[in-house]
Coordinates of C-alpha atoms and ligand atoms in Angstrom, one line a residue:
X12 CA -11.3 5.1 1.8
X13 CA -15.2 5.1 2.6
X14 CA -15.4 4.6 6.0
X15 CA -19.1 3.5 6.3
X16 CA -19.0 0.0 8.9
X17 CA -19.1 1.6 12.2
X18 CA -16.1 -0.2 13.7
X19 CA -13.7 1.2 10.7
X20 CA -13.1 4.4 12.1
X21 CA -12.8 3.5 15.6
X22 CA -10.2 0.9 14.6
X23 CA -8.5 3.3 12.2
X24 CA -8.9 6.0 15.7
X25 CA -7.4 3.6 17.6
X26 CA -4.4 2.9 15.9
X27 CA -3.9 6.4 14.9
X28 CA -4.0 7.4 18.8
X29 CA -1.4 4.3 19.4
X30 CA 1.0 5.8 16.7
X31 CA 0.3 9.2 18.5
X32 CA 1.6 7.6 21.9
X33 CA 4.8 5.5 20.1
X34 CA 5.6 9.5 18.9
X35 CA 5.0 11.3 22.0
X36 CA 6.8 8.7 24.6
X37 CA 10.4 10.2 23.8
X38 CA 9.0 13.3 24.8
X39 CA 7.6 12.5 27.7
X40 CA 10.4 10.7 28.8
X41 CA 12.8 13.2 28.0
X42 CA 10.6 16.1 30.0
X43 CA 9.2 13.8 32.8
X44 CA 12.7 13.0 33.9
X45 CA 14.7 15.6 36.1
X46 CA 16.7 17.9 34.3
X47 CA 20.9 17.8 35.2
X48 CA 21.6 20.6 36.1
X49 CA 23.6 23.3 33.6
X50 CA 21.5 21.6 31.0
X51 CA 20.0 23.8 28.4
X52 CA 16.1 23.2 27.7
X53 CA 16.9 23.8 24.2
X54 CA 19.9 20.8 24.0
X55 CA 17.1 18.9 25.9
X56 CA 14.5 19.7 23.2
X57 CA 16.9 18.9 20.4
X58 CA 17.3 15.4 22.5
X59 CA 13.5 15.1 22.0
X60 CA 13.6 15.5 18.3
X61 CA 16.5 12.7 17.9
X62 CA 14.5 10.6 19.8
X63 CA 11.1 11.4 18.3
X64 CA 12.5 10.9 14.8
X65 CA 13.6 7.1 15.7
X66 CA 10.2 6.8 17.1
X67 CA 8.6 7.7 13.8
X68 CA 11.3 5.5 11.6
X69 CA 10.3 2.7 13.9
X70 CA 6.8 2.9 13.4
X71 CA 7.8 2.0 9.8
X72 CA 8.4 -1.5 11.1
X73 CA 4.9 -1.5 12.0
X74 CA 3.8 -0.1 8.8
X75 CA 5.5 -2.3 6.6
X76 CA 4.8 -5.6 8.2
X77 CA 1.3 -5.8 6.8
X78 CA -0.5 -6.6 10.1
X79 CA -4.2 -7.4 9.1
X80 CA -5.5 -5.2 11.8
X81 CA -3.7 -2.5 10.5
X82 CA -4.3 -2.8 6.7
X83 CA -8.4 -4.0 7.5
X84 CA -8.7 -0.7 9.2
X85 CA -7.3 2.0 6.4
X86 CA -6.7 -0.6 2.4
X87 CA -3.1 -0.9 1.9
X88 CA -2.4 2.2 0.0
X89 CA -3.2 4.6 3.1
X90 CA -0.9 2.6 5.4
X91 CA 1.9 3.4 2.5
X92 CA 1.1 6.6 2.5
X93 CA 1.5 7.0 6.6
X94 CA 4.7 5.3 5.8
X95 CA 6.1 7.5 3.4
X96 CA 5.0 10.9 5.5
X97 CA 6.0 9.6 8.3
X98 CA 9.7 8.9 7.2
X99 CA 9.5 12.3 5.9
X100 CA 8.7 13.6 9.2
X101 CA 11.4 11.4 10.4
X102 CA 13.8 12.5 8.1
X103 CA 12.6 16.2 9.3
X104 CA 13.2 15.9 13.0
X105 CA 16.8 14.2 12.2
X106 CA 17.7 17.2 10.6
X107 CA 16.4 19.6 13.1
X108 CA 18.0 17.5 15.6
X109 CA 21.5 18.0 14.1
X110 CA 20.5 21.9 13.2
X111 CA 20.0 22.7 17.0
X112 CA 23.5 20.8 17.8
X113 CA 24.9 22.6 14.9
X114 CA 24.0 26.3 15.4
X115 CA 24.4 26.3 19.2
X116 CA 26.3 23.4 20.5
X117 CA 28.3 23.2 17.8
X118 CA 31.2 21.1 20.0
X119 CA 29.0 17.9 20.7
X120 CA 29.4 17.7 17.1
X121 CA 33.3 16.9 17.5
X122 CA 35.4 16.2 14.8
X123 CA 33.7 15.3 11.1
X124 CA 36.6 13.3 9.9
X125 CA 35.0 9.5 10.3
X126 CA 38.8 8.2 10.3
X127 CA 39.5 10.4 14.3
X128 CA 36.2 10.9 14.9
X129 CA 34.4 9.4 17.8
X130 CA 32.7 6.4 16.2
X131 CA 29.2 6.9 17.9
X132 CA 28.9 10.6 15.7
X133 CA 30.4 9.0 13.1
X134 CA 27.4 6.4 13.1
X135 CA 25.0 9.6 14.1
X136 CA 26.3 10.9 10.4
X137 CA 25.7 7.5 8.6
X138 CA 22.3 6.9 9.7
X139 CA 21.7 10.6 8.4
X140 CA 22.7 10.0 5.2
X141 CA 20.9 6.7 5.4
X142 CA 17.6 8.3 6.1
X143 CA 18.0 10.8 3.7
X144 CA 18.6 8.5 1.0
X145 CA 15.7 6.9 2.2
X146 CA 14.0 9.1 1.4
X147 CA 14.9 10.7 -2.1
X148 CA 15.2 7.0 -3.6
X149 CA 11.8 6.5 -2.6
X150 CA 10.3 9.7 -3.4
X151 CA 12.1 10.1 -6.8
X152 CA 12.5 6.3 -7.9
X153 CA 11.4 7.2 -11.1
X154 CA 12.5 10.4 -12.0
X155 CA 15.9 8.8 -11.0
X156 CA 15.0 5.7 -13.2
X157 CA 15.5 3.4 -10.7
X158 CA 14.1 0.3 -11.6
X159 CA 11.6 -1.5 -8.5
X160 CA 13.5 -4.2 -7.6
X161 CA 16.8 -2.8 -7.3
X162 CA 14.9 0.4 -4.9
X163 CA 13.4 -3.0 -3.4
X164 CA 16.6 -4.0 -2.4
X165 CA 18.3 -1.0 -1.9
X166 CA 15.4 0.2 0.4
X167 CA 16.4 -2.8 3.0
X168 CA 20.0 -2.9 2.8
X169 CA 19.6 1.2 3.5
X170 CA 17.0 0.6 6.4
X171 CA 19.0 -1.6 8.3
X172 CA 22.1 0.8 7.6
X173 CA 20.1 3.2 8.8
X174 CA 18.8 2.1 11.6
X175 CA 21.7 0.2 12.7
X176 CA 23.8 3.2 13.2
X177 CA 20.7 5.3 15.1
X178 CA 21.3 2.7 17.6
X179 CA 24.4 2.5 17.8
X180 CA 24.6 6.5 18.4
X181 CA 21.8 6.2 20.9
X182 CA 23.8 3.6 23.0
X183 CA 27.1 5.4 22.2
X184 CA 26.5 8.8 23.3
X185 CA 24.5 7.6 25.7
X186 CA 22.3 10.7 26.9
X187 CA 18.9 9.2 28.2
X188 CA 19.9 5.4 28.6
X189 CA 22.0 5.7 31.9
X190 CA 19.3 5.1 34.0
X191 CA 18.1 1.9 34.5
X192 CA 14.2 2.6 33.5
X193 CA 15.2 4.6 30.3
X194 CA 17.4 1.5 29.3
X195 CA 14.9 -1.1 29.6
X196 CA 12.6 1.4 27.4
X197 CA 14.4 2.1 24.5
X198 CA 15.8 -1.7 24.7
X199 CA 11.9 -3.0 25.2
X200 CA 11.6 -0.6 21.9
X201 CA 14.5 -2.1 20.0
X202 CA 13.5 -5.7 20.9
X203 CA 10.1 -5.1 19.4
X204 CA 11.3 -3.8 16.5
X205 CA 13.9 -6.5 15.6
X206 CA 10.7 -9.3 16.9
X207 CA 8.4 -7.4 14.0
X208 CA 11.3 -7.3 11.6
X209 CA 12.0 -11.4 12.2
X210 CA 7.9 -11.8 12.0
X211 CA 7.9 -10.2 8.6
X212 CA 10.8 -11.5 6.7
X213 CA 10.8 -15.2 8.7
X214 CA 7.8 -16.2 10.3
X215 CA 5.0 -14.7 8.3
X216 CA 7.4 -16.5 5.1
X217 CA 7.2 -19.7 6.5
X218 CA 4.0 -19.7 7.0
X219 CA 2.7 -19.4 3.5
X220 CA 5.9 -21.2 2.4
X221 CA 3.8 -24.3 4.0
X222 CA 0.5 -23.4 2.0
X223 CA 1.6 -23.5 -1.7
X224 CA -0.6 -23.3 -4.4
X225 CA -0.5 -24.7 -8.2
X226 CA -1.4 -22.6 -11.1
X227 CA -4.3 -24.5 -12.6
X228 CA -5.6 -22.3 -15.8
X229 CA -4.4 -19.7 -17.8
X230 CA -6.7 -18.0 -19.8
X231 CA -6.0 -15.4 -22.4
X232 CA -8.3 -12.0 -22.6
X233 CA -8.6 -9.1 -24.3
X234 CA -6.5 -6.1 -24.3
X235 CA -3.0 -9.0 -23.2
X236 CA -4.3 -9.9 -19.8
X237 CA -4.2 -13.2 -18.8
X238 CA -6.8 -14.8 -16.1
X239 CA -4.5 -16.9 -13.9
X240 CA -6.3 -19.2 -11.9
X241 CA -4.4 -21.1 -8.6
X242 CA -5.6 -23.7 -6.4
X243 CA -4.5 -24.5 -2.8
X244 CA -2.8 -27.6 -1.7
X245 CA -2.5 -26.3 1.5
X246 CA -4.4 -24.0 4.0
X247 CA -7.2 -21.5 1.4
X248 CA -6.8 -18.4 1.9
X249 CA -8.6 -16.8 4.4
X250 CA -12.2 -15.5 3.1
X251 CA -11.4 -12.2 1.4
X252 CA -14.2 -9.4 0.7
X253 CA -14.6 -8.5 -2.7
X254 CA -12.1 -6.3 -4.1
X255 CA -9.4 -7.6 -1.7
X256 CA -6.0 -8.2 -3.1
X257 CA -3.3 -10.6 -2.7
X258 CA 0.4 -10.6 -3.0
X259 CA 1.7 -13.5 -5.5
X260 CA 5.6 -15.3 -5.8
X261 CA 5.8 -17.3 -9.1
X262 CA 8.0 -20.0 -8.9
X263 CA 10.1 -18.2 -6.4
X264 CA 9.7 -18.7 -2.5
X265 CA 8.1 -17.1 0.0
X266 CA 11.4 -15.3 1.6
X267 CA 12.5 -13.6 -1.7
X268 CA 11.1 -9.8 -2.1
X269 CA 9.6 -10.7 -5.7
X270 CA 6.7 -10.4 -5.1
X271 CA 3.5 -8.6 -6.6
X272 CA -0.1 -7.7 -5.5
X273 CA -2.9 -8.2 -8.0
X274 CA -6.1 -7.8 -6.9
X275 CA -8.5 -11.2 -6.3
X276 CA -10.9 -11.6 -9.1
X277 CA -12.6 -14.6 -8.0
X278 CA -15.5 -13.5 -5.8
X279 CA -15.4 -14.7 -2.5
X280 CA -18.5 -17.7 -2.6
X281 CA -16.3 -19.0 -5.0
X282 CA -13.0 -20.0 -3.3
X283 CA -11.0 -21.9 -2.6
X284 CA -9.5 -21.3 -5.9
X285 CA -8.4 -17.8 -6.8
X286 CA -7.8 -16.0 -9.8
X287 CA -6.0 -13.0 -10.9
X288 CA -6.3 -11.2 -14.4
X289 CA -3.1 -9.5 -15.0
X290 CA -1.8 -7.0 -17.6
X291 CA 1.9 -7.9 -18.7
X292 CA 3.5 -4.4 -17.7
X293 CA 6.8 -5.3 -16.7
X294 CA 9.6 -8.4 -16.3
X295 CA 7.0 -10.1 -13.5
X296 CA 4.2 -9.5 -15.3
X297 CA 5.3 -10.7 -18.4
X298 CA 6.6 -13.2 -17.2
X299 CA 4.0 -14.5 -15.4
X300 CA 1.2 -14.4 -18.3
X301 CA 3.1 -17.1 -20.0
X302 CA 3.6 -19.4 -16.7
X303 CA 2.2 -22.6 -17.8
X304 CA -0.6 -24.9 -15.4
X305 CA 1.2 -26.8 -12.7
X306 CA 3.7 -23.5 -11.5
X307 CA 4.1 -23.5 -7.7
X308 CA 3.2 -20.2 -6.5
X309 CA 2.9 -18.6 -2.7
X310 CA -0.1 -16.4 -1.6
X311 CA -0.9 -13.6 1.1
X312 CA -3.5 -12.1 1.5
X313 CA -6.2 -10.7 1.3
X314 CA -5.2 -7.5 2.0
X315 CA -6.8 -3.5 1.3
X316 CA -10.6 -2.4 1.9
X317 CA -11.5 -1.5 -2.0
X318 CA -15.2 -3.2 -1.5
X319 CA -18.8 -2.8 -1.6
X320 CA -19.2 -4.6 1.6
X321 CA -17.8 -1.7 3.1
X322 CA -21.1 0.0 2.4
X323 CA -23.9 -2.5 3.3
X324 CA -26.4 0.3 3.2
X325 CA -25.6 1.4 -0.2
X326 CA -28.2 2.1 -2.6
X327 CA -26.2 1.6 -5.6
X328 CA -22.4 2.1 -6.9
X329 CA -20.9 4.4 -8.7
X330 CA -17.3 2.5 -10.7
X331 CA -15.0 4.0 -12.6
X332 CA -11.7 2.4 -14.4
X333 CA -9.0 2.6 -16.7
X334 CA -7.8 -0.2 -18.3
X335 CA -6.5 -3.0 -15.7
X336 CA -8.0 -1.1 -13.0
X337 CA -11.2 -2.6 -13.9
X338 CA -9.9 -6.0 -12.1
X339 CA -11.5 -4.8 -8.7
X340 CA -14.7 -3.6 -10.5
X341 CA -15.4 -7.3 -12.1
X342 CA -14.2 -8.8 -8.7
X343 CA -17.2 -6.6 -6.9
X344 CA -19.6 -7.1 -9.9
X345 CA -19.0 -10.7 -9.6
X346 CA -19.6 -10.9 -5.9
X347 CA -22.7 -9.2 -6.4
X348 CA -24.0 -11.6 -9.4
X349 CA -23.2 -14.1 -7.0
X350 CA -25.4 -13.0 -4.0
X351 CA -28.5 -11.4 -6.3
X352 CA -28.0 -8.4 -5.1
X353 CA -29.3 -6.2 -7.3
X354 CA -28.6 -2.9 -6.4
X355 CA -27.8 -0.3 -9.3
X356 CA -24.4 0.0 -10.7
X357 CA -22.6 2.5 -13.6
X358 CA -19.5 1.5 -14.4
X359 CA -17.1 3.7 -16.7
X360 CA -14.7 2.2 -18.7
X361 CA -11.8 3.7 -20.1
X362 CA -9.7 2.3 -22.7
X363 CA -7.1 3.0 -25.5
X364 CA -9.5 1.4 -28.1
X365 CA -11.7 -1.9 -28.3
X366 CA -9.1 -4.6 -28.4
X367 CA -7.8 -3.1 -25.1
X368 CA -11.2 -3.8 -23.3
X369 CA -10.5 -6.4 -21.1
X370 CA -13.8 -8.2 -19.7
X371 CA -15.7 -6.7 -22.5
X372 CA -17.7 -10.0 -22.8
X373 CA -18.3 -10.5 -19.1
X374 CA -19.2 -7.1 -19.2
X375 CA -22.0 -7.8 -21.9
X376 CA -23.2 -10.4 -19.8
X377 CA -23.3 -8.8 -16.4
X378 CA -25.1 -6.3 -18.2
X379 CA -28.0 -8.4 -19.0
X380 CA -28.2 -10.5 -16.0
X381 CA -27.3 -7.0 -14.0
X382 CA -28.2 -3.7 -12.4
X383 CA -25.7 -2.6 -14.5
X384 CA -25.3 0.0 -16.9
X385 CA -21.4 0.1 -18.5
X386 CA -20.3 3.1 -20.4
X387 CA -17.5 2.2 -22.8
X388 CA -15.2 5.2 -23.3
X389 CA -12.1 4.9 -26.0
X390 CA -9.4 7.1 -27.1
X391 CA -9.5 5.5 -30.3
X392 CA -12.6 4.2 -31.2
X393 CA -13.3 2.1 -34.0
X394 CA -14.9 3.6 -37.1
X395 CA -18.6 2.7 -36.9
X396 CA -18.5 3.8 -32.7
X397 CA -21.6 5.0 -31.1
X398 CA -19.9 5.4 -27.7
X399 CA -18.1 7.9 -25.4
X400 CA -14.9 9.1 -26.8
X401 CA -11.9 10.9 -25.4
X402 CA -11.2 11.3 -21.5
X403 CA -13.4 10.8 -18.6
X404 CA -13.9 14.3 -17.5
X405 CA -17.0 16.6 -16.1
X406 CA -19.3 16.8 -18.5
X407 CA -19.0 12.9 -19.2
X408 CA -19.4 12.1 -15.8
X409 CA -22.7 14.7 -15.2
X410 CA -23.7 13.1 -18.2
X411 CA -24.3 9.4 -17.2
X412 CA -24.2 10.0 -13.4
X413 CA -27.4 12.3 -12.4
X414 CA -27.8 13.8 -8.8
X415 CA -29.2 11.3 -7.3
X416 CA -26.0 8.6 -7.7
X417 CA -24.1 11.7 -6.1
X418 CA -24.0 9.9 -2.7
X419 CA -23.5 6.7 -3.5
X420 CA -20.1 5.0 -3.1
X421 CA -17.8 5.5 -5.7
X422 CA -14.9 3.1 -6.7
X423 CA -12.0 4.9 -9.1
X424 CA -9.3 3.0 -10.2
X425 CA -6.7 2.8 -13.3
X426 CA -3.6 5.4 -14.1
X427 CA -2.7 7.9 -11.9
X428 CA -3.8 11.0 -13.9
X429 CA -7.2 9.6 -14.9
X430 CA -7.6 9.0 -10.8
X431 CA -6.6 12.0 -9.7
X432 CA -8.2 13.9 -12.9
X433 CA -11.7 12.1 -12.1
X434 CA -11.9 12.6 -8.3
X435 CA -11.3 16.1 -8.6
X436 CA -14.5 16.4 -11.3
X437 CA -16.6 14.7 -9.1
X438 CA -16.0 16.8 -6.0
X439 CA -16.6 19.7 -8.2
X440 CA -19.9 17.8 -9.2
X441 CA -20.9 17.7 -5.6
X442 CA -20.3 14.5 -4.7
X443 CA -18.8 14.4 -1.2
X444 CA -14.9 13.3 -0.2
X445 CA -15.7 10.7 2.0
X446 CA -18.3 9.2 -1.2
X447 CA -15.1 8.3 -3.2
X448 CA -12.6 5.4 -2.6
X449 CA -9.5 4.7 -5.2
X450 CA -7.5 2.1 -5.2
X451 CA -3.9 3.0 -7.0
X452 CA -2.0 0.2 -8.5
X453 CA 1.3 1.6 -7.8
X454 CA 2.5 1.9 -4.2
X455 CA 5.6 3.4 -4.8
Ligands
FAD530 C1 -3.4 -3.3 -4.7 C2 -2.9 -3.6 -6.1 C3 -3.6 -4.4 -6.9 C4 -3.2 -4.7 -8.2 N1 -4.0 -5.5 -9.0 C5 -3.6 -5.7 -10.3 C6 -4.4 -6.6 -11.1 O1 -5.4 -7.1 -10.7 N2 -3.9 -6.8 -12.4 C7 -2.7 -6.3 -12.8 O2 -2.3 -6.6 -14.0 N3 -2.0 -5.5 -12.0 C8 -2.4 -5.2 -10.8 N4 -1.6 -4.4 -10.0 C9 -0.3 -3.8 -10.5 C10 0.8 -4.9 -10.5 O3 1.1 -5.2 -9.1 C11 2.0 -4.3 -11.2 O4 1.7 -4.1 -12.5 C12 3.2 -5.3 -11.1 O5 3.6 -5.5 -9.8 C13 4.3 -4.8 -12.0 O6 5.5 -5.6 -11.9 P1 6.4 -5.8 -13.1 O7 7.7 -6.4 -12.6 O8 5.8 -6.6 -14.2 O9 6.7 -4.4 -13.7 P2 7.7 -3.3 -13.3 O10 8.1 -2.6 -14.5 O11 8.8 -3.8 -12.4 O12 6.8 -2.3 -12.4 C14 5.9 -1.4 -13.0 C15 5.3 -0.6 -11.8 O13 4.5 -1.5 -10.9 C16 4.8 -1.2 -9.6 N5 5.3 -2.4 -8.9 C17 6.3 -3.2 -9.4 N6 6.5 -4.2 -8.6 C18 5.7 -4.0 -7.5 C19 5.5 -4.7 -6.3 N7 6.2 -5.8 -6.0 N8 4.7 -4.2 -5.4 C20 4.0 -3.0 -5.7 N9 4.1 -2.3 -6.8 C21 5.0 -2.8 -7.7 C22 5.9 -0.1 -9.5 O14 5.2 1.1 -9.3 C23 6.5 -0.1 -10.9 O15 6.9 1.2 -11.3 C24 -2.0 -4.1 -8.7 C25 -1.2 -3.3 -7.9 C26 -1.7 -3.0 -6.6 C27 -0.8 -2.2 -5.7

């Protein structure tokens, strides 16, 4: 993420400092109130961590609910990212939680058999495993082969497992919510989460259930992506910055969880319509390169920060992508034929070979209308290739990017490897951290 518009980071500050306080209020709770007497500071401190760790799996509520505010401030991908650490860290203070109760107060544990146990430890053990599961699903969907939709599901029907029995033990057992102030906290905290959870699975639905929008083109490309193009017949979308993405339903409303995020290829000056190029990768995707003009589909967005207007000042952009990930690149490059701007771009572009290069006409253009300069790079070229061949690695990139692009903004996108492969060249080039933005395609 480049943080380069002033109010960014005090937004991103701001929320970071509010997630700080959500954490920090158990504690403070826990330790402002009096102590009874005969209690140890150490049960009290494993209190702390029980209640610190629902803290932390209800900020996840937040996370997940895609408030603008939220997503404007960090691009999409970081606020997944806080969401995965911090149900981690969750998962972390759970278990030391139940460690401390374990190892020296061993007897508020009581009995582990869920048939005569008492049923608000029983619940104490389910959310537990809950979390956990959680957890390793997410974190090792697919080494575990677990195809999206089915963790998709599974990941809800487990949260509200989950969570259901935390409260349940909270109210059980009871320590903390006897007195009258500590109650109306934790229930003002439970009503807000269950008010976000109803906000994103029925309110924000409804709303773009009322502003559908009709596929209206379908255009084939290079390299089996299709340009899908939709137009409103309700409320446009909201104008979206260059770069921005959007999360698309085909055929399928609003409520249901199939739903995908492509990024908005259309630059902004020329909505209402808006069009996505996508690469048929899976059952959606596939699917939905063949869906024919007059589909119904749902919208949201935009969403993520992946954009030169993040960098007004700019003197020129540095872009580099693999395959598909070159959908944000032409969204930006479009924007920018758009507005004249004529600042100076290099754009690499890696491909398995030249049928794959999607945009490869566009690109021609661009180039001659352009500040642009593209750099083809293919695995396999074709016989009579003049290009860059092989990967996108250091002495490529010192080749066609010289000092001086070094602090200029750079956009990476495409597979995971190449990303991760490329940043790491450029940092040992010298060109500073906060210089390089990527955008991954895969959340999860
Ligand atoms: C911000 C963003 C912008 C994107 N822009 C484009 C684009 O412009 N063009 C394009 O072709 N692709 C784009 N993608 C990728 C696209 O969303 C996935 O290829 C698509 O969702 C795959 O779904 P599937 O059912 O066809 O494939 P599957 O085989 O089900 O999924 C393939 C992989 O895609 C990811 N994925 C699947 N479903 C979702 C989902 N609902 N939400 C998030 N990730 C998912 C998972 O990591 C999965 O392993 C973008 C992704 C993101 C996150």
């Amino acid at each position: 993420m480049i943080f380069t518009s002033s109010r960014l980071p005090v937004r991103a500050t701001v929320w970071v400092l509010l997630a700080a306080l959500a954490l920090a209020l158990p504690f403070i709770v826990i330790l402002g109130g009096e102590r009874a007497a005969g209690r140890e500071l150490l049960w009290d401190f494993s209190m702390g961590l029980g209640f610190g760790a629902l803290a932390a799996a209800g900020l996840q509520f937040v996370l997940t609910a895609r408030f603008r505010p939220v997503t404007r401030a960090y691009g999409m991908d970081i606020v997944y990212l806080f969401h995965r650490y911090f149900a981690i860290g969750a998962v972390a203070l759970m278990l030391g939680h139940f460690a401390i109760l374990y190892i020296w107060f061993e007897d508020a544990l009581g009995d582990l058999n869920p048939l005569t146990a008492a049923w608000e430890l029983t619940s104490a053990r389910v959310a537990l495993g809950a979390f956990v599961l959680l957890v390793i699903t997410s974190e090792f969907r697919k080494t575990l082969r677990i195809p999206y939709e089915l963790w998709r599901y599974g990941h809800i029907v487990l949260a509200v497992i989950a969570f259901g029995a935390a409260i349940a033990h909270i109210i059980g057992v009871g320590h903390f919510t006897g007195e009258a102030d500590k109650r109306i906290l934790w229930l003002g905290v439970t009503v807000s989460w269950l008010l976000i959870l109803v906000w994103t699975r029925l309110i924000h639905p409804f709303s773009i259930w009322r502003n559908p929008w009709r596929l209206v083109e379908n255009i084939p490309r290079h390299g089996g992506v299709h340009s899908l193009v939709f137009e409103p017949l309700g409320k446009p979308m909201k104008p979206w910055k260059p770069g921005q993405f959007a999360w698309l339903w085909l055929d399928t409303p609003p409520f249901s969880i199939r739903q995908h995020p492509f990024t908005i290829s259309t630059p902004p000056e020329q909505g209402p319509r808006v069009t996505f190029s996508i690469k048929p990768l899976g059952d959606f995707t596939a699917g939905a390169i063949h869906a024919p003009p007059g589909t119904r589909a749902y919208l949201d967005g935009p969403y993520g920060a992946f954009s030169i207007d993040n960098d007004p000042e700019a003197e020129g952009f540095v872009m580099i992508a693999g395959g598909v990930g070159i959908t944000p690149m032409m969204s930006n490059l479009h924007a920018m034929a758009e507005r004249g701007d004529t600042r100076q771009v290099v754009l690499i572009y890696a491909n398995p070979d030249w049928d794959d290069v999607t945009f490869r006409d566009e690109l021609e253009w661009l180039e001659k209308s352009q500040n642009l300069t593209v750099v083809h790079v293919l695995d396999d070229p074709p016989e009579d290739w003049q290009g860059e061949t092989g990967k996108v690695d250091r002495a490529l990139l010192e080749h066609h990017l010289p000092e001086a692009t070094h602090h200029w903004p750079h956009f990476l996108c495409g597979p995971g490897p190449m990303t991760q492969a490329v940043k790491t060249a450029l940092l040992d080039m010298g060109v500073p951290l906060r210089a390089i933005d990527s955008e991954v395609f895969d959340f999860v």
